mmCIF file of N, CA and C in Angstrom:
data_model
loop_
_atom_site.group_PDB
_atom_site.id
_atom_site.type_symbol
_atom_site.label_atom_id
_atom_site.label_comp_id
_atom_site.label_asym_id
_atom_site.label_seq_id
_atom_site.Cartn_x
_atom_site.Cartn_y
_atom_site.Cartn_z
ATOM 1 N N MET Z 153 88.258 200.704 12.215
ATOM 2 C CA MET Z 153 88.130 199.725 13.271
ATOM 3 C C MET Z 153 89.521 199.412 13.829
ATOM 4 N N LEU Z 154 89.614 199.385 15.123
ATOM 5 C CA LEU Z 154 90.874 199.098 15.808
ATOM 6 C C LEU Z 154 91.129 197.596 15.823
ATOM 7 N N ILE Z 155 92.351 197.213 15.464
ATOM 8 C CA ILE Z 155 92.766 195.813 15.460
ATOM 9 C C ILE Z 155 93.973 195.678 16.384
ATOM 10 N N CYS Z 156 93.967 194.678 17.218
ATOM 11 C CA CYS Z 156 95.062 194.452 18.162
ATOM 12 C C CYS Z 156 96.345 194.122 17.402
ATOM 13 N N PRO Z 157 97.422 194.884 17.644
ATOM 14 C CA PRO Z 157 98.687 194.572 16.953
ATOM 15 C C PRO Z 157 99.329 193.284 17.455
ATOM 16 N N ASN Z 158 98.899 192.793 18.601
ATOM 17 C CA ASN Z 158 99.478 191.575 19.175
ATOM 18 C C ASN Z 158 98.859 190.315 18.585
ATOM 19 N N CYS Z 159 97.533 190.219 18.596
ATOM 20 C CA CYS Z 159 96.870 188.977 18.160
ATOM 21 C C CYS Z 159 95.991 189.162 16.920
ATOM 22 N N GLN Z 160 95.916 190.383 16.403
ATOM 23 C CA GLN Z 160 95.123 190.716 15.214
ATOM 24 C C GLN Z 160 93.627 190.588 15.431
ATOM 25 N N SER Z 161 93.193 190.538 16.680
ATOM 26 C CA SER Z 161 91.770 190.415 16.996
ATOM 27 C C SER Z 161 91.052 191.749 16.828
ATOM 28 N N LYS Z 162 89.780 191.659 16.497
ATOM 29 C CA LYS Z 162 88.914 192.842 16.429
ATOM 30 C C LYS Z 162 88.012 192.925 17.658
ATOM 31 N N ASP Z 163 88.219 192.013 18.603
ATOM 32 C CA ASP Z 163 87.414 191.958 19.820
ATOM 33 C C ASP Z 163 87.990 192.935 20.851
ATOM 34 N N ILE Z 164 87.814 194.223 20.560
ATOM 35 C CA ILE Z 164 88.390 195.311 21.345
ATOM 36 C C ILE Z 164 87.266 196.063 22.045
ATOM 37 N N GLY Z 165 87.426 196.293 23.335
ATOM 38 C CA GLY Z 165 86.448 197.051 24.100
ATOM 39 C C GLY Z 165 87.024 198.392 24.523
ATOM 40 N N LYS Z 166 86.177 199.412 24.570
ATOM 41 C CA LYS Z 166 86.615 200.738 24.996
ATOM 42 C C LYS Z 166 86.492 200.827 26.512
ATOM 43 N N ILE Z 167 87.573 201.267 27.193
ATOM 44 C CA ILE Z 167 87.557 201.367 28.648
ATOM 45 C C ILE Z 167 87.760 202.802 29.129
ATOM 46 N N GLY Z 168 88.012 203.721 28.222
ATOM 47 C CA GLY Z 168 88.215 205.118 28.582
ATOM 48 C C GLY Z 168 88.446 205.937 27.334
ATOM 49 N N ILE Z 169 88.753 207.206 27.541
ATOM 50 C CA ILE Z 169 89.035 208.079 26.399
ATOM 51 C C ILE Z 169 90.348 207.624 25.770
ATOM 52 N N ASN Z 170 90.281 207.186 24.528
ATOM 53 C CA ASN Z 170 91.427 206.669 23.777
ATOM 54 C C ASN Z 170 92.108 205.486 24.464
ATOM 55 N N GLN Z 171 91.374 204.739 25.287
ATOM 56 C CA GLN Z 171 91.904 203.551 25.939
ATOM 57 C C GLN Z 171 91.006 202.361 25.619
ATOM 58 N N TYR Z 172 91.648 201.242 25.285
ATOM 59 C CA TYR Z 172 90.921 200.059 24.843
ATOM 60 C C TYR Z 172 91.522 198.815 25.489
ATOM 61 N N TYR Z 173 90.774 197.704 25.418
ATOM 62 C CA TYR Z 173 91.219 196.438 25.993
ATOM 63 C C TYR Z 173 90.942 195.331 24.999
ATOM 64 N N CYS Z 174 91.942 194.505 24.736
ATOM 65 C CA CYS Z 174 91.762 193.362 23.839
ATOM 66 C C CYS Z 174 91.291 192.178 24.657
ATOM 67 N N TRP Z 175 90.099 191.696 24.355
ATOM 68 C CA TRP Z 175 89.517 190.571 25.084
ATOM 69 C C TRP Z 175 90.072 189.227 24.615
ATOM 70 N N SER Z 176 90.878 189.232 23.568
ATOM 71 C CA SER Z 176 91.468 187.978 23.079
ATOM 72 C C SER Z 176 92.821 187.688 23.724
ATOM 73 N N CYS Z 177 93.644 188.720 23.875
ATOM 74 C CA CYS Z 177 94.976 188.481 24.460
ATOM 75 C C CYS Z 177 95.192 189.278 25.747
ATOM 76 N N PHE Z 178 94.163 190.007 26.185
ATOM 77 C CA PHE Z 178 94.147 190.649 27.505
ATOM 78 C C PHE Z 178 95.226 191.711 27.694
ATOM 79 N N ILE Z 179 95.446 192.534 26.663
ATOM 80 C CA ILE Z 179 96.351 193.665 26.821
ATOM 81 C C ILE Z 179 95.556 194.953 26.673
ATOM 82 N N GLU Z 180 96.089 196.025 27.239
ATOM 83 C CA GLU Z 180 95.461 197.330 27.144
ATOM 84 C C GLU Z 180 96.127 198.108 26.020
ATOM 85 N N LEU Z 181 95.315 198.835 25.285
ATOM 86 C CA LEU Z 181 95.792 199.632 24.163
ATOM 87 C C LEU Z 181 95.400 201.082 24.400
ATOM 88 N N SER Z 182 96.279 201.991 24.037
ATOM 89 C CA SER Z 182 95.919 203.404 24.062
ATOM 90 C C SER Z 182 96.297 203.994 22.717
ATOM 91 N N LEU Z 183 95.518 204.953 22.279
ATOM 92 C CA LEU Z 183 95.707 205.567 20.971
ATOM 93 C C LEU Z 183 96.138 207.007 21.172
ATOM 94 N N VAL Z 184 97.363 207.331 20.750
ATOM 95 C CA VAL Z 184 97.912 208.668 20.905
ATOM 96 C C VAL Z 184 98.489 209.116 19.567
ATOM 97 N N ASN Z 185 97.928 210.183 19.014
ATOM 98 C CA ASN Z 185 98.405 210.745 17.742
ATOM 99 C C ASN Z 185 98.512 209.701 16.634
ATOM 100 N N GLY Z 186 97.534 208.818 16.563
ATOM 101 C CA GLY Z 186 97.483 207.827 15.496
ATOM 102 C C GLY Z 186 98.370 206.607 15.699
ATOM 103 N N VAL Z 187 99.009 206.499 16.870
ATOM 104 C CA VAL Z 187 99.874 205.360 17.166
ATOM 105 C C VAL Z 187 99.270 204.587 18.337
ATOM 106 N N ILE Z 188 99.181 203.274 18.179
ATOM 107 C CA ILE Z 188 98.654 202.411 19.234
ATOM 108 C C ILE Z 188 99.796 202.049 20.184
ATOM 109 N N HIS Z 189 99.601 202.307 21.464
ATOM 110 C CA HIS Z 189 100.558 201.923 22.492
ATOM 111 C C HIS Z 189 99.975 200.721 23.235
ATOM 112 N N THR Z 190 100.785 199.697 23.427
ATOM 113 C CA THR Z 190 100.322 198.454 24.032
ATOM 114 C C THR Z 190 100.904 198.290 25.427
ATOM 115 N N HIS Z 191 100.083 197.769 26.336
ATOM 116 C CA HIS Z 191 100.506 197.584 27.725
ATOM 117 C C HIS Z 191 99.958 196.275 28.274
ATOM 118 N N GLN Z 192 100.757 195.632 29.089
ATOM 119 C CA GLN Z 192 100.314 194.460 29.828
ATOM 120 C C GLN Z 192 99.867 194.927 31.203
ATOM 121 N N VAL Z 193 98.721 194.462 31.650
ATOM 122 C CA VAL Z 193 98.224 194.802 32.980
ATOM 123 C C VAL Z 193 98.838 193.817 33.975
ATOM 124 N N GLU Z 194 99.586 194.354 34.940
ATOM 125 C CA GLU Z 194 100.249 193.525 35.941
ATOM 126 C C GLU Z 194 99.282 193.177 37.069
ATOM 127 N N GLU Z 195 99.667 192.240 37.931
ATOM 128 C CA GLU Z 195 98.821 191.791 39.033
ATOM 129 C C GLU Z 195 98.428 192.923 39.967
ATOM 130 N N ASP Z 196 99.322 193.900 40.153
ATOM 131 C CA ASP Z 196 99.032 195.016 41.056
ATOM 132 C C ASP Z 196 98.255 196.144 40.378
ATOM 133 N N GLY Z 197 97.890 195.936 39.102
ATOM 134 C CA GLY Z 197 97.116 196.931 38.370
ATOM 135 C C GLY Z 197 97.957 197.907 37.578
ATOM 136 N N SER Z 198 99.266 197.859 37.743
ATOM 137 C CA SER Z 198 100.137 198.750 36.982
ATOM 138 C C SER Z 198 100.257 198.251 35.539
ATOM 139 N N LEU Z 199 100.762 199.105 34.680
ATOM 140 C CA LEU Z 199 100.906 198.767 33.271
ATOM 141 C C LEU Z 199 102.382 198.681 32.900
ATOM 142 N N SER Z 200 102.734 197.675 32.111
ATOM 143 C CA SER Z 200 104.082 197.530 31.565
ATOM 144 C C SER Z 200 103.982 197.670 30.058
ATOM 145 N N SER Z 201 104.808 198.528 29.489
ATOM 146 C CA SER Z 201 104.773 198.766 28.053
ATOM 147 C C SER Z 201 105.217 197.537 27.271
ATOM 148 N N LEU Z 202 104.504 197.277 26.187
ATOM 149 C CA LEU Z 202 104.866 196.209 25.254
ATOM 150 C C LEU Z 202 105.258 196.786 23.895
ATOM 151 N N ASP Z 203 105.403 198.109 23.823
ATOM 152 C CA ASP Z 203 105.668 198.770 22.546
ATOM 153 C C ASP Z 203 106.941 198.278 21.867
ATOM 154 N N ASP Z 204 107.942 197.878 22.657
ATOM 155 C CA ASP Z 204 109.202 197.437 22.073
ATOM 156 C C ASP Z 204 109.081 196.108 21.325
ATOM 157 N N LEU Z 205 107.944 195.439 21.448
ATOM 158 C CA LEU Z 205 107.723 194.171 20.749
ATOM 159 C C LEU Z 205 107.216 194.367 19.318
ATOM 160 N N PHE Z 206 106.818 195.592 18.974
ATOM 161 C CA PHE Z 206 106.195 195.857 17.684
ATOM 162 C C PHE Z 206 106.883 197.018 16.979
ATOM 163 N N GLU Z 207 106.965 196.940 15.676
ATOM 164 C CA GLU Z 207 107.461 198.061 14.871
ATOM 165 C C GLU Z 207 106.423 199.177 14.922
ATOM 166 N N GLU Z 208 106.876 200.419 14.855
ATOM 167 C CA GLU Z 208 105.927 201.534 14.913
ATOM 168 C C GLU Z 208 104.946 201.489 13.747
ATOM 169 N N ASN Z 209 105.382 201.040 12.575
ATOM 170 C CA ASN Z 209 104.472 200.927 11.428
ATOM 171 C C ASN Z 209 103.340 199.948 11.712
ATOM 172 N N ASP Z 210 103.604 198.903 12.497
ATOM 173 C CA ASP Z 210 102.580 197.922 12.851
ATOM 174 C C ASP Z 210 101.590 198.485 13.874
ATOM 175 N N ARG Z 211 101.982 199.576 14.542
ATOM 176 C CA ARG Z 211 101.128 200.173 15.573
ATOM 177 C C ARG Z 211 100.394 201.417 15.075
ATOM 178 N N ARG Z 212 100.516 201.741 13.803
ATOM 179 C CA ARG Z 212 99.815 202.903 13.253
ATOM 180 C C ARG Z 212 98.343 202.585 13.078
ATOM 181 N N PHE Z 213 97.501 203.525 13.477
ATOM 182 C CA PHE Z 213 96.050 203.390 13.306
ATOM 183 C C PHE Z 213 95.630 204.300 12.176
ATOM 184 N N ILE Z 214 95.114 203.712 11.116
ATOM 185 C CA ILE Z 214 94.676 204.466 9.943
ATOM 186 C C ILE Z 214 93.183 204.303 9.803
ATOM 187 N N LEU Z 215 92.487 205.427 9.725
ATOM 188 C CA LEU Z 215 91.016 205.379 9.574
ATOM 189 C C LEU Z 215 90.608 204.894 8.225
#
């Protein structure tokens, strides 16, 4: 189960292939090679990376 590295919520929705959205803190997550990449959705629809806020170990997805 995918858990948001930002707010620890399990309220995650799938929005595309390996793309997810956290309904608790409103960030977009993508899963690439077992690592969760986090993005903030800007007003114009573009994405800004939030990966620098988290250690890579905290962004690892383990089945």
